[in-house]
Tab-separated table of C-alpha atoms in Angstrom:
chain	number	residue	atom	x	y	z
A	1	UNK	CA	184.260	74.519	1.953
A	2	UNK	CA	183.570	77.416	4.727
A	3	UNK	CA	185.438	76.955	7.895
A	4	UNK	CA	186.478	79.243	10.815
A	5	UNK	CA	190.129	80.195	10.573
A	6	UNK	CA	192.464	81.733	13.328
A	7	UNK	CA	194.125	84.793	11.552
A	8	UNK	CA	195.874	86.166	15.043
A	9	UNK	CA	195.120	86.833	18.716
A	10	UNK	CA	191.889	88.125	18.774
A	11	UNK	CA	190.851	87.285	15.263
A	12	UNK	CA	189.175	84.498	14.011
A	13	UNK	CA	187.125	84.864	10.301
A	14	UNK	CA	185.232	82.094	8.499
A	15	UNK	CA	186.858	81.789	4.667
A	16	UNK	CA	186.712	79.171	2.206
A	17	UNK	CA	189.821	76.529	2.319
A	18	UNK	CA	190.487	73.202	0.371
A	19	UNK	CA	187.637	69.912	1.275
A	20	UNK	CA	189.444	67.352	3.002
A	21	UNK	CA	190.183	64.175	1.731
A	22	UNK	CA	191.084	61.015	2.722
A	23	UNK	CA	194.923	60.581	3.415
A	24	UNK	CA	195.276	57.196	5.427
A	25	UNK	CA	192.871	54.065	4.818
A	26	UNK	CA	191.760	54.528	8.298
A	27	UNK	CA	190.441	58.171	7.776
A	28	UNK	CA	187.129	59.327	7.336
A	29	UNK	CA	185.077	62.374	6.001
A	30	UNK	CA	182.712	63.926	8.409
A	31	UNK	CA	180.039	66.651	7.290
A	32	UNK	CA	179.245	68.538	10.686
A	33	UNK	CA	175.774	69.231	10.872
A	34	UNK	CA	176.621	70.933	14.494
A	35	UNK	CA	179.437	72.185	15.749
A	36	UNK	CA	180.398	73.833	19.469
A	37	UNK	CA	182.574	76.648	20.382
A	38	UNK	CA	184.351	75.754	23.679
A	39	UNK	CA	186.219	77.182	26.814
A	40	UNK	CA	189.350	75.660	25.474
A	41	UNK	CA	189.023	77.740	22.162
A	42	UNK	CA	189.749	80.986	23.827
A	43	UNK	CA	193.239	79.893	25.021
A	44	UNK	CA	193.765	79.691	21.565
A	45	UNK	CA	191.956	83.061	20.880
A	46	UNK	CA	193.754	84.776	23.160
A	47	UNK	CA	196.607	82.849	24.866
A	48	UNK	CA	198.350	80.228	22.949
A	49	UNK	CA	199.146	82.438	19.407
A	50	UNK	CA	202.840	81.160	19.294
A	51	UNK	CA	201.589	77.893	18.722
A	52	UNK	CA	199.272	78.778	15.728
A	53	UNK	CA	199.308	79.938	11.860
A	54	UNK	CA	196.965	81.910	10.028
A	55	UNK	CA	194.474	79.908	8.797
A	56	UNK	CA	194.445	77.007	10.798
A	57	UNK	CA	190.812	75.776	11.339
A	58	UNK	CA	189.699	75.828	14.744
A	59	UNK	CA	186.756	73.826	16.913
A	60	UNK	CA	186.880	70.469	18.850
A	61	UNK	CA	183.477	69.879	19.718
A	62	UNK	CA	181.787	68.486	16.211
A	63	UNK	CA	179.445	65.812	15.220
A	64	UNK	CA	177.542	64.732	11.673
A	65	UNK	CA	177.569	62.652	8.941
A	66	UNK	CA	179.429	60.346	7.465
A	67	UNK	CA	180.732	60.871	3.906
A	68	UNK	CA	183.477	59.182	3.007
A	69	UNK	CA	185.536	56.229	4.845
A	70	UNK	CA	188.868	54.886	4.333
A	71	UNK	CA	189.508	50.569	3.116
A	72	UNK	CA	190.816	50.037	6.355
A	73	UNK	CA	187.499	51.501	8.030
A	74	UNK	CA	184.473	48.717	8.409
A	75	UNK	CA	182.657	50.298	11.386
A	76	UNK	CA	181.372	53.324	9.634
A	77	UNK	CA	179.556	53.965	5.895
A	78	UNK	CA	178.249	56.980	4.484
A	79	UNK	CA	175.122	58.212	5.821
A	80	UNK	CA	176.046	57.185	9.391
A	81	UNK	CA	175.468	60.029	12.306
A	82	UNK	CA	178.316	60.296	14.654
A	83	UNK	CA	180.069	62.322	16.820
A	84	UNK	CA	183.433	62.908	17.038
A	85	UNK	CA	185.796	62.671	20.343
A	86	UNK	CA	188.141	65.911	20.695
A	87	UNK	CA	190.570	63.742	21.379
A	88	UNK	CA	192.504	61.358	18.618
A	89	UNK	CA	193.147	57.989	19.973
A	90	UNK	CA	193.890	54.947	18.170
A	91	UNK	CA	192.439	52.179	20.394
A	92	UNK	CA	195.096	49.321	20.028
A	93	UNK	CA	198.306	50.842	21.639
A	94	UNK	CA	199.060	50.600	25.180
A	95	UNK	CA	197.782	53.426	26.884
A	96	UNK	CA	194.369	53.030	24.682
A	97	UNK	CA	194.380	49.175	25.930
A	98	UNK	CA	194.468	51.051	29.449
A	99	UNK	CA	191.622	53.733	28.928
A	100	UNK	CA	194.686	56.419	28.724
A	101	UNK	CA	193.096	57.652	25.511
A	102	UNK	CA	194.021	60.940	25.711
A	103	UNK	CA	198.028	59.500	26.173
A	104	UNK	CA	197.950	57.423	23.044
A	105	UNK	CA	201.087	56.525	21.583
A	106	UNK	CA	200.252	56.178	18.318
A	107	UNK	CA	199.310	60.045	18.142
A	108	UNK	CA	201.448	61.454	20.507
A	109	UNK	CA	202.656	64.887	19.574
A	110	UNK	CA	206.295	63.363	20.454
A	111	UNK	CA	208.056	66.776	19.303
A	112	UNK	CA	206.336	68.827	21.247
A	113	UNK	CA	206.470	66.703	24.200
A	114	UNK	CA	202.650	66.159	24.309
A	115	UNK	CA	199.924	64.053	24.395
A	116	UNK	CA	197.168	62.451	21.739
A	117	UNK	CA	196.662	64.934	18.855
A	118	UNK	CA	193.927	66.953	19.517
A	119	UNK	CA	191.432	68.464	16.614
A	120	UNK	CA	192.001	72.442	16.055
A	121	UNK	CA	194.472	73.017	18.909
A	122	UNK	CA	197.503	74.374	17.734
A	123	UNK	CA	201.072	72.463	16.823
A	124	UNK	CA	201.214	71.493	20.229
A	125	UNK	CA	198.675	69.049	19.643
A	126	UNK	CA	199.567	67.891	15.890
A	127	UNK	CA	197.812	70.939	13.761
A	128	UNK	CA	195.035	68.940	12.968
A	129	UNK	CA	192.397	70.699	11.283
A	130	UNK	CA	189.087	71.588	13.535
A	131	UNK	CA	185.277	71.173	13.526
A	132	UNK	CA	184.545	74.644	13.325
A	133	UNK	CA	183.944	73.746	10.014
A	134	UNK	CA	181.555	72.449	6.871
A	135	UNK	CA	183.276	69.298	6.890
A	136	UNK	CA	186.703	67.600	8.700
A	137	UNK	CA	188.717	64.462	7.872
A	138	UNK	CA	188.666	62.346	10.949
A	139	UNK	CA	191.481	60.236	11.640
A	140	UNK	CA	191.214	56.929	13.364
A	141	UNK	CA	187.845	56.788	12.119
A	142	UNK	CA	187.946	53.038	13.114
A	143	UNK	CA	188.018	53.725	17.278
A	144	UNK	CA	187.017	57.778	17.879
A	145	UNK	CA	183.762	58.324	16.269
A	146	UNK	CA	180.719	57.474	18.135
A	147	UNK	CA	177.980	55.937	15.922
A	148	UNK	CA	174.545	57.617	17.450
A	149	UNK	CA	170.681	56.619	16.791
A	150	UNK	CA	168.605	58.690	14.629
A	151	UNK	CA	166.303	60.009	17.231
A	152	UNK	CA	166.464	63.331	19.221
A	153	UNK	CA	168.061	66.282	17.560
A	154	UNK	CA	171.879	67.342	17.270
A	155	UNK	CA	172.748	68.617	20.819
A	156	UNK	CA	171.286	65.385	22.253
A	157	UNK	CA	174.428	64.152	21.512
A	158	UNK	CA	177.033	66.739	20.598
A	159	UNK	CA	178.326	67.329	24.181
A	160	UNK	CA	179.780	63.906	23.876
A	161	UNK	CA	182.138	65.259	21.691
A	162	UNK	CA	183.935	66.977	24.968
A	163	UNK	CA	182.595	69.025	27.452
A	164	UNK	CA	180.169	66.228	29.233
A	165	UNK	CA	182.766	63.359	29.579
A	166	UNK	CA	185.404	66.258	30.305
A	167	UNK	CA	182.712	67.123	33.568
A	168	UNK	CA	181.716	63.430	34.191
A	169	UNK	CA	185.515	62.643	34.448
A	170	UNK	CA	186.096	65.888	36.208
A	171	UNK	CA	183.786	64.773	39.123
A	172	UNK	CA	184.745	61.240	39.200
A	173	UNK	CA	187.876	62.357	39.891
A	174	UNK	CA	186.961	64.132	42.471
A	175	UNK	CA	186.111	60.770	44.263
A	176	UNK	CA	182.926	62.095	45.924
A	177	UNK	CA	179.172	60.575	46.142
A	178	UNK	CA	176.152	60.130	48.920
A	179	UNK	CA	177.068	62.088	51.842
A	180	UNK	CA	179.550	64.218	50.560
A	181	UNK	CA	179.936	67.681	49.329
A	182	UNK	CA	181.424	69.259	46.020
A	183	UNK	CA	182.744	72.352	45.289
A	184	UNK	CA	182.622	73.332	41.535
A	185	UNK	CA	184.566	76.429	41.039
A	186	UNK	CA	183.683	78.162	37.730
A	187	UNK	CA	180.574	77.355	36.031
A	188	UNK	CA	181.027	77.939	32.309
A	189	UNK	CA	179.962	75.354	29.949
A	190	UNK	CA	182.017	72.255	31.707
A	191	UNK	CA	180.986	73.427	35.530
A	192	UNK	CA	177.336	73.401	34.617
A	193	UNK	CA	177.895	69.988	33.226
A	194	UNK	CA	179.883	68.987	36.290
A	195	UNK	CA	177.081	69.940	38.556
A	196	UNK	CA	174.331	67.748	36.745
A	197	UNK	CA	177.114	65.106	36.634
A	198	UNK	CA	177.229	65.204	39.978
A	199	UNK	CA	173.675	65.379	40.971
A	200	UNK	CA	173.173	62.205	38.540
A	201	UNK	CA	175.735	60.254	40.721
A	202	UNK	CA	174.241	61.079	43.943
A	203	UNK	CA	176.306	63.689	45.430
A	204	UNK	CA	174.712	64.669	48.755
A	205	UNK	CA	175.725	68.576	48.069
A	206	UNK	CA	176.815	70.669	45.593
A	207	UNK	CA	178.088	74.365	45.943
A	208	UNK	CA	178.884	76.126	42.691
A	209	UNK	CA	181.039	79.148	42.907
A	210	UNK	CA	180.974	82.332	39.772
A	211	UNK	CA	180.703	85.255	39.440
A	212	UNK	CA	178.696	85.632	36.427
A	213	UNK	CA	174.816	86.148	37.182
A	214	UNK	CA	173.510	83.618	34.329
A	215	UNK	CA	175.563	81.165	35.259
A	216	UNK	CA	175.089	81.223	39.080
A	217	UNK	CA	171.142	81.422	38.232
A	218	UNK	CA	171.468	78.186	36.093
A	219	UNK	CA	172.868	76.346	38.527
A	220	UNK	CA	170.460	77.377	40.937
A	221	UNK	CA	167.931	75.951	38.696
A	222	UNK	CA	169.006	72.733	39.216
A	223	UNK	CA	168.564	72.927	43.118
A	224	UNK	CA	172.889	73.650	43.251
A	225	UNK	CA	174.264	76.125	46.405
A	226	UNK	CA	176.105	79.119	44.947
A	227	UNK	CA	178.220	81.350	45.763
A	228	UNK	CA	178.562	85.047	44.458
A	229	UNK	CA	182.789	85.392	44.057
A	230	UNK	CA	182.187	89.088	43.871
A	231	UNK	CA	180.248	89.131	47.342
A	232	UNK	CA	182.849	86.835	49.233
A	233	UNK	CA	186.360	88.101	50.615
A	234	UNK	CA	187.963	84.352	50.888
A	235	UNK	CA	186.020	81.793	48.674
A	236	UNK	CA	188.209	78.982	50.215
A	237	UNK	CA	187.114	80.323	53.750
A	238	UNK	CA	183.571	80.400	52.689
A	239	UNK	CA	183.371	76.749	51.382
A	240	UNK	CA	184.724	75.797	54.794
A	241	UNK	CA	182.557	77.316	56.323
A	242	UNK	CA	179.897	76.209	54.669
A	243	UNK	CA	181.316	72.480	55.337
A	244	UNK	CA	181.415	72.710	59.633
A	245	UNK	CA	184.754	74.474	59.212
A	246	UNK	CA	186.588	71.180	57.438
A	247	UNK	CA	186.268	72.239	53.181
A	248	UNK	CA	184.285	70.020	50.719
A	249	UNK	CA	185.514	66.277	49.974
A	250	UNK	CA	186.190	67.551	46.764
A	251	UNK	CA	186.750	70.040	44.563
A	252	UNK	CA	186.783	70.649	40.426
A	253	UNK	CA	188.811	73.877	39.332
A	254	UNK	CA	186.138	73.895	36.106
A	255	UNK	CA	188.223	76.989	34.777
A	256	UNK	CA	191.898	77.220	34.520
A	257	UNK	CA	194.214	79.607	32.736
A	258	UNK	CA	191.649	82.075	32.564
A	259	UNK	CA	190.872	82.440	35.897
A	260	UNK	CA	190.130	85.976	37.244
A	261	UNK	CA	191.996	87.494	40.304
A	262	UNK	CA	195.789	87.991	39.251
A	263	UNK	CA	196.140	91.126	36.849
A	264	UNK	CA	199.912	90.733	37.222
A	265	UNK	CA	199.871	87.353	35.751
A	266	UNK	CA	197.499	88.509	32.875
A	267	UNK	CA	199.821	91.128	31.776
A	268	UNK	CA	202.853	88.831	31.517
A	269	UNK	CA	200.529	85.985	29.580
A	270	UNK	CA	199.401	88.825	27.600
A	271	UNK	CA	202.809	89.929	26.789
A	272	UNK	CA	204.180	86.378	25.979
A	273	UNK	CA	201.430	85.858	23.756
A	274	UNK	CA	202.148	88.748	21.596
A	275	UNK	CA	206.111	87.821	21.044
A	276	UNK	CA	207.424	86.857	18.214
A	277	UNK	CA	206.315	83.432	17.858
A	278	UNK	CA	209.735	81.501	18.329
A	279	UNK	CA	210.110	84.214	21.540
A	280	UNK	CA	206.596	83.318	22.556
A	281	UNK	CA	206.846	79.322	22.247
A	282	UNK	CA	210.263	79.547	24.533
A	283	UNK	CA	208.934	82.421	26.855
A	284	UNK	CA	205.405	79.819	27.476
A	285	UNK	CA	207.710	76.683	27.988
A	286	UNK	CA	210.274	77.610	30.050
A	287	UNK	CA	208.666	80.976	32.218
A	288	UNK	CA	205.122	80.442	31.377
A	289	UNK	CA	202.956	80.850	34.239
A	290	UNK	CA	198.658	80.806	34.641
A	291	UNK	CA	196.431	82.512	36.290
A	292	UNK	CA	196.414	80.419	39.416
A	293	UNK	CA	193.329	81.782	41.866
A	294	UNK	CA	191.008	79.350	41.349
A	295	UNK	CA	193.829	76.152	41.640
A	296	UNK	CA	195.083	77.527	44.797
A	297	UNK	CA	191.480	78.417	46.041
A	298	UNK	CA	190.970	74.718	45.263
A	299	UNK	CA	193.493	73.347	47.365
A	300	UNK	CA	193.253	75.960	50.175
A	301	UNK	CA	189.091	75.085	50.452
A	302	UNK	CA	189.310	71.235	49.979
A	303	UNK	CA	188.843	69.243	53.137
A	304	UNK	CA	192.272	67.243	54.522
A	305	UNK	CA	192.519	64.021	52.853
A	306	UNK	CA	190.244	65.380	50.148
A	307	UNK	CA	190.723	65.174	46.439
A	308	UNK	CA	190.965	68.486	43.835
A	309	UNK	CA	190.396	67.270	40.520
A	310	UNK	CA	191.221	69.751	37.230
A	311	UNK	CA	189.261	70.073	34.517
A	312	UNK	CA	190.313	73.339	33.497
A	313	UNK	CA	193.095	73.292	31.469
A	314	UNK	CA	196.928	74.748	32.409
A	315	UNK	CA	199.429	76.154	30.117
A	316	UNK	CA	202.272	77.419	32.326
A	317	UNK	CA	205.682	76.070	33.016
A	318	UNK	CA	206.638	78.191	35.886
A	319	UNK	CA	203.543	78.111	38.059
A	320	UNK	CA	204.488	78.529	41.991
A	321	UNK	CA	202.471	75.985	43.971
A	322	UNK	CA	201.694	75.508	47.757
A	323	UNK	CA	203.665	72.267	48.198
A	324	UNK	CA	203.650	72.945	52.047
A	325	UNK	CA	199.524	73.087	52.178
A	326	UNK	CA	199.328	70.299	49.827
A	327	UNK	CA	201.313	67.889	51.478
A	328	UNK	CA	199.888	69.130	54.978
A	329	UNK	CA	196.364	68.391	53.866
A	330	UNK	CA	197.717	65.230	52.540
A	331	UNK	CA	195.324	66.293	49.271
A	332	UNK	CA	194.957	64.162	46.317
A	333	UNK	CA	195.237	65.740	42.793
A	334	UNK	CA	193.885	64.419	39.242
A	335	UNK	CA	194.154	66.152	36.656
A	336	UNK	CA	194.572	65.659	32.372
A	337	UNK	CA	192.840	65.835	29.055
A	338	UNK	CA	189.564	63.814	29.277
A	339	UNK	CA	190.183	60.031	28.017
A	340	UNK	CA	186.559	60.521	26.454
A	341	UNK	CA	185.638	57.177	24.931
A	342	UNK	CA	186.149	55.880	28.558
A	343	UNK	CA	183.238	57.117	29.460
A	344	UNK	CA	181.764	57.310	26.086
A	345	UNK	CA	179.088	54.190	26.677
A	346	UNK	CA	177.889	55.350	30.066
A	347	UNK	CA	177.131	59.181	28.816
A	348	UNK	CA	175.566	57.548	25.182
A	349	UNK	CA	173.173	55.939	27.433
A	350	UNK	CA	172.332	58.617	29.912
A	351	UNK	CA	171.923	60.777	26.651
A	352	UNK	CA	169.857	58.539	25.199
A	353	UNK	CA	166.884	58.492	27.877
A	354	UNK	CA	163.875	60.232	26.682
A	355	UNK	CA	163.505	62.315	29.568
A	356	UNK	CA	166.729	63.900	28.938
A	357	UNK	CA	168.264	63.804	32.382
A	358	UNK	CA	171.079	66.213	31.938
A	359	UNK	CA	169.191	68.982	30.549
A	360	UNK	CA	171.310	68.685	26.765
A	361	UNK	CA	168.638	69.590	24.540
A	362	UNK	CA	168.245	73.261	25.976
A	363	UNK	CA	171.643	73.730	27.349
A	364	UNK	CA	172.692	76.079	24.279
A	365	UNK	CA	172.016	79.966	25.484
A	366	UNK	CA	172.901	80.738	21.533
A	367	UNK	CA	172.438	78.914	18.444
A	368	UNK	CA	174.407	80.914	15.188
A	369	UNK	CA	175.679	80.028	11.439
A	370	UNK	CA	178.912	78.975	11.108
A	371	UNK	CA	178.984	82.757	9.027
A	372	UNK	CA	178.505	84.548	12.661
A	373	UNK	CA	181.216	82.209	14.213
A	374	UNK	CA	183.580	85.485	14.795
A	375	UNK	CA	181.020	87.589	16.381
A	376	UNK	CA	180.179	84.515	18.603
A	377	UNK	CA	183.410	83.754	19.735
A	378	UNK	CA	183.941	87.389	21.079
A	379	UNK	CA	180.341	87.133	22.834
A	380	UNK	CA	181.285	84.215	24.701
A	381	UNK	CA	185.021	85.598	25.621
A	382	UNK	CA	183.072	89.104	27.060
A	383	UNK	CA	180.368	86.641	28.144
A	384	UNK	CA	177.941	89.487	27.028
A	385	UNK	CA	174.206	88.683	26.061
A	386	UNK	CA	173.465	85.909	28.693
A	387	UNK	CA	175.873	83.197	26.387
A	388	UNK	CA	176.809	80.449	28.584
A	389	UNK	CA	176.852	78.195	25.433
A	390	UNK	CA	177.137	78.655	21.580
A	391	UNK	CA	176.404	76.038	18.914
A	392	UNK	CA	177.423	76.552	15.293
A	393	UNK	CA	175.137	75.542	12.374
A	394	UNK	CA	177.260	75.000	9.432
């Protein structure tokens, strides 16, 4: 089969490796009829190389058909249309009994220290092949895939696979609703999610902060406040401001490790990326540090007693934080992978109304073959063309 392989930092190509097959009764064969290159996948494109091999296959964000199932797997046949959670829970251990899907036990990366495996993300997450892909064996088949009706086309429901619940849980986190006000900060792919999340649950007001022109327009389309983070001086000053001087209730940092604003800190990810790879692993865990603008722009603009809630994802092991401000404000943090079949019933639903609530079936700014899949992924890093969102077509 064709599938997009990482070949080093800064190079991914699509080459032909082995079908999978079923290696556990509780496995399954997927053939991805759509597939999603996401925020997260740069980290490994440029970021996280120590932790990868040349030709692992890539991609988290998947959905299809049913091909194959394991004996031990009686909620799924062949022909079924599902899509797949990013994350690999099992359902029957104890964090899965306690929604903590993302923390199951059963596929804990326990030598690495780390939670559930995760599909294409590096040995840090168990090496488990991606989406990115013609086909992918799924394990767990019996809990993570999500069985979906026939109607409405592919990217009705491929957002389940990640970045939706990632937003939804993102702004529930942020424990705001009718007469409050949220700051998004970064409105790639997840932040323009976590805005229409928001509006869907009633949030009074909704400020969106970027500095990319496509996205900042987008989000005005949806009746969202912006602002411009190349025409402000102090974004946290400006959200206060905009707020009577006290800071939004809460706040989602929607972008991460590859926040803009500290070209010291790129240079030393940059160069810890490009060690050796036992010298890079060691140099990440034990002086890695992020980008941190946006976090500490997060925690400097939330109101006292407010709530910052991360749905961009951290890498670093040495990151300084404002422990003084934070317990000052007496803030709240919540942060994590998404647990996404928490929330998997809810967004199958919302997905499912004809009017199409959340905007999923035009959402995608580019639609590709799998075949273009390189040339895509450097589009959406340079965020060149207007891409906000690509979908692969296997």
């Amino acid at each position: 089969m064709r599938a997009l392989t990482w070949q080093g930092l800064g190079d991914v190509r699509v080459e032909s490796v082995p079908d999978p097959v079923i290696q556990h009764p509780k496995d399954a064969i997927v053939r991805v009829t759509s597939t999603a290159i996401c925020g997260s996948d740069l980290h490994l494109y440029g970021v996280l190389g120590p932790y990868l091999s040349p030709g692992d296959v890539l991609g988290h964000e998947f959905m299809g058909i049913v091909e194959e199932v394991g004996e031990q797997v009686t909620n799924l046949k062949p022909g079924d249309r599902v899509v797949v959670p990013f994350t690999i829970g099992c359902g029957e251990c104890w964090m899965c009994d306690r929604g903590l899907y993302a923390q199951c036990e059963t596929t804990q990366v326990k030598s690495k220290n780390k939670g559930a495996m995760l599909f294409g993300f590096s040995s840090l997450y168990g090496s488990v092949p991606g989406g990115q892909a013609e086909m992918v064996r799924v394990p767990h088949a019996d809990f993570g895939p999500v069985k979906l009706p026939e109607t409405y086309s592919d990217e009705r429901f491929l957002y389940l696979s990640d970045i939706l619940p990632t937003a939804w849980q993102g702004v529930k986190w942020a424990n705001v609703g009718p007469g409050d006000t949220l700051a998004v900060i970064g409105l790639g792919p997840v932040g323009q999610m976590a805005v229409r999340s928001a509006k869907h649950m009633g949030v009074d007001r909704i400020i969106g902060v970027d500095l990319v022109d496509e996205r900042l327009e987008l989000a005005q389309s949806w009746g969202v406040e912006t602002v411009d983070r190349r025409t402000v001086k102090d974004i946290a000053a400006t959200l206060q401001e905009m707020t009577d001087g006290r800071g939004p209730e809460g706040v989602v940092d929607a972008v991460g490790m590859e926040a803009h604003g500290n070209p010291i800190s790129e240079k030393i990810i940059a160069g810890a990326a490009r060690l050796p790879k036992p010298l890079g692993r060691a140099a990440i865990e034990n002086v890695g540090i992020d980008r941190l603008e946006v976090l500490h722009t997060a925690i400097n603009a939330v109101r006292r007693g407010g709530t910052v809630s991360l749905s961009g994802v951290y890498g670093g092991m040495a990151d300084p934080m404002p422990l003084m401000t934070m317990f000052d404000k007496g803030i709240t943090m919540r942060m994590g992978q998404c647990h996404v079949k928490q929330w998997t019933d809810d967004l199958l639903a919302i997905a499912s109304e004809p009017d199409d609530t959340l905007g999923l079936d035009h959402f995608a700014t580019h639609r590709v073959s799998l075949e273009d899949a390189p040339e895509a992924y450097k589009m959406f890093q340079e965020k060149s063309d207007g891409c906000i969102k690509v979908v692969l077509k296997p």
